[in-house]
Short mmCIF file of C-alpha atoms in Angstrom, two decimals:
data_model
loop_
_atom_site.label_atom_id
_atom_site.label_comp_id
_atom_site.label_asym_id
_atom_site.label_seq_id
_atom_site.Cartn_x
_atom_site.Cartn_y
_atom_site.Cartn_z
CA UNK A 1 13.42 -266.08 0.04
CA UNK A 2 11.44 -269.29 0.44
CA UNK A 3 13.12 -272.94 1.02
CA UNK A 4 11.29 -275.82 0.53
CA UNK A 5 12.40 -279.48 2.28
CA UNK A 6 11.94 -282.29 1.06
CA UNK A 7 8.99 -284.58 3.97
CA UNK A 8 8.67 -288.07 4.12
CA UNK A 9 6.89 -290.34 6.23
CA UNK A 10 7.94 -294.17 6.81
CA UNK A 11 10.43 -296.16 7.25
CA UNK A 12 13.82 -296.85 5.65
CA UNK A 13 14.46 -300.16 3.80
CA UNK A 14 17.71 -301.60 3.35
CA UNK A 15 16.98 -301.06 -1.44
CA UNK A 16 16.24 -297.70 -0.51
CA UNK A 17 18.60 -294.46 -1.20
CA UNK A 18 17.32 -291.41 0.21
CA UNK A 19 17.74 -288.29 -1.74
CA UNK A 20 17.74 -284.99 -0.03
CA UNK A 21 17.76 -281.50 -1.56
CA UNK A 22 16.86 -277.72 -0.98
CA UNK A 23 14.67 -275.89 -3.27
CA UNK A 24 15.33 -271.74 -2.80
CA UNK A 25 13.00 -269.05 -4.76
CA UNK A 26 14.28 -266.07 -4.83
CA UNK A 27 13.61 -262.95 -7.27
CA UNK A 28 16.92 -262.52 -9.76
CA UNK A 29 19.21 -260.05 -9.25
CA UNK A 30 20.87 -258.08 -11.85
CA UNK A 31 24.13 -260.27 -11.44
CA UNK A 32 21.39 -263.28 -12.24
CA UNK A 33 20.93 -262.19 -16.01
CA UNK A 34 23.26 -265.08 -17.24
CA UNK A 35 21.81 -267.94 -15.44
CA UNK A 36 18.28 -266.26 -16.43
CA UNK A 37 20.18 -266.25 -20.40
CA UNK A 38 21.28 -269.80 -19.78
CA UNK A 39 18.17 -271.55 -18.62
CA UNK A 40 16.31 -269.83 -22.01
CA UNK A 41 18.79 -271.13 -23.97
CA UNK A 42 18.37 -274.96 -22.41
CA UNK A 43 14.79 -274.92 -22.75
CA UNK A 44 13.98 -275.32 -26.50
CA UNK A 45 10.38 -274.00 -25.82
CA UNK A 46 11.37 -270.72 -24.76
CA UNK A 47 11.23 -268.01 -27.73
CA UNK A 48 13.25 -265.29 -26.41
CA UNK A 49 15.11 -265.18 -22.91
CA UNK A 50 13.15 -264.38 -19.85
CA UNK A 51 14.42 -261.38 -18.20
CA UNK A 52 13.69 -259.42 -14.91
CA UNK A 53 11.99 -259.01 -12.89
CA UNK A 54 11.68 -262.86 -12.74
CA UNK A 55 11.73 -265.43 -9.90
CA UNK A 56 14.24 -268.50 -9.74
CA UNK A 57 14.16 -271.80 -8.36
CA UNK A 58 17.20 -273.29 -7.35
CA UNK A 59 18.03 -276.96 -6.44
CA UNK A 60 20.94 -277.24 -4.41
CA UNK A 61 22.13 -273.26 -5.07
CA UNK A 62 22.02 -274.49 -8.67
CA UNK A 63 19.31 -272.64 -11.01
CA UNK A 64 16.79 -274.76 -12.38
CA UNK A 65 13.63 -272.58 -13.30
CA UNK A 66 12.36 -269.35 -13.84
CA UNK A 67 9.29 -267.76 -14.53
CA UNK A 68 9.09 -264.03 -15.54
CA UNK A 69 6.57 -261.67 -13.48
CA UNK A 70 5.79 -259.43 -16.56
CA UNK A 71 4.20 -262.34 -18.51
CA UNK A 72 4.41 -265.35 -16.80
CA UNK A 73 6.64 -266.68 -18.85
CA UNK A 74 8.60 -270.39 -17.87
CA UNK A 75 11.97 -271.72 -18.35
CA UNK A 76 13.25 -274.74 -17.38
CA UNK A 77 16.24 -277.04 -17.36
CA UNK A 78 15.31 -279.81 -19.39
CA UNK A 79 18.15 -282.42 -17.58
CA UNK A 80 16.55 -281.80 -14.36
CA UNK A 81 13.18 -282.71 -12.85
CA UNK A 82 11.30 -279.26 -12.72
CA UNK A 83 7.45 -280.22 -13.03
CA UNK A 84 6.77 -279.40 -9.32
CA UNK A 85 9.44 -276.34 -8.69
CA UNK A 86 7.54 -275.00 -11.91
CA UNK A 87 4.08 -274.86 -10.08
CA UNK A 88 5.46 -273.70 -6.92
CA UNK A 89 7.19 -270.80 -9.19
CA UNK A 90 3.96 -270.47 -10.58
CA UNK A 91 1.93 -270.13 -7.10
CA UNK A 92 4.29 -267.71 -5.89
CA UNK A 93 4.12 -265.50 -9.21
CA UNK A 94 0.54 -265.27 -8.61
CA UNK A 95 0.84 -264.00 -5.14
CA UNK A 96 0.34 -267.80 -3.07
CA UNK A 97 3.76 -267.09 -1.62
CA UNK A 98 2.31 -267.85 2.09
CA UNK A 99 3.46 -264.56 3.08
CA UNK A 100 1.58 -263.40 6.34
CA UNK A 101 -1.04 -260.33 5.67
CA UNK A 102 -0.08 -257.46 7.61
CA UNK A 103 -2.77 -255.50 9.25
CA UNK A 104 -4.76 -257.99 8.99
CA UNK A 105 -8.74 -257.76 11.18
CA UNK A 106 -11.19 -259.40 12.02
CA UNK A 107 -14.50 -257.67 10.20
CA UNK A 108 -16.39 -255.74 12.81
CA UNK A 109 -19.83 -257.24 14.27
CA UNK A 110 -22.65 -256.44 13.13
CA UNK A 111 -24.73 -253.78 14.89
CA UNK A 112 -27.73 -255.91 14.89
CA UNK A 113 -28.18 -259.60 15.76
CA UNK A 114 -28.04 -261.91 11.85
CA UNK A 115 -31.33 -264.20 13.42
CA UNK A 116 -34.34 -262.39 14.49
CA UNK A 117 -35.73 -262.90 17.46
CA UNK A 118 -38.86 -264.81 17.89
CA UNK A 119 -42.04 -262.43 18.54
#
C-alpha cells in the first residue's frame, strides 16, 4: 500500500483555505468488485467494467480510480479531480511503484584498468 501527502511550501494567507487529503493505492480485493463495478459505471468512457486484478486509488478511504493490470485499462470518477491519481495509478501499473530492489549489487570491477596506461 502506498499513501501519498499532499507538500506545500509557503506561507498561509488570511483568503487562503487549506485542503488536506490522503491518496491510498492499493490492489482490489475480491470484496472490492462493487466499487471496481461502480467507478465503470460513473465513467461514461469505460466500455465494460474493469475487473481484477486492478489497482485503486482512494481519496480519503473513498475510491476514486482504477486502472486494470491485464490491459491497462482506466476508470475514473468523473465528480472528482483524478488527472494526477490517474498517472500515479499509471506509474505504479508499469512497475514505478518506488519499491526498493532486493538483492540489489554493485557490478563487479573490471579485471583490467578502462584507460590504458601511457607507454
Amino acid at each position: 500500500m502506498c499513501t501519498v501527502l499532499p507538500m506545500w511550501r509557503g506561507g498561509l494567507t488570511s483568503n487562503m483555505m487549506v485542503m488536506t487529503s490522503s491518496i491510498s493505492l492499493r490492489p482490489a480485493r475480491p470484496d472490492d468488485d462493487a466499487l471496481l463495478e461502480r467507478l465503470s459505471a460513473l465513467d461514461s468512457s469505460a466500455e465494460r467494467p474493469v475487473v481484477r486484478p486492478a489497482l485503486l486509488a482512494l481519496r480519503d478511504d473513498r475510491a476514486i480510480a482504477a486502472i486494470s493490470l491485464r490491459d491497462g485499462r482506466v476508470v475514473a470518477d468523473p465528480f472528482e479531480p483524478t488527472r494526477d491519481v490517474v498517472a500515479l495509478l499509471a506509474t505504479h501499473a508499469r512497475g514505478g511503484g518506488g519499491r526498493v530492489r532486493r538483492g540489489w549489487r554493485f557490478p563487479p570491477r573490471p579485471a583490467r584498468p578502462l584507460v590504458p596506461r601511457a607507454a
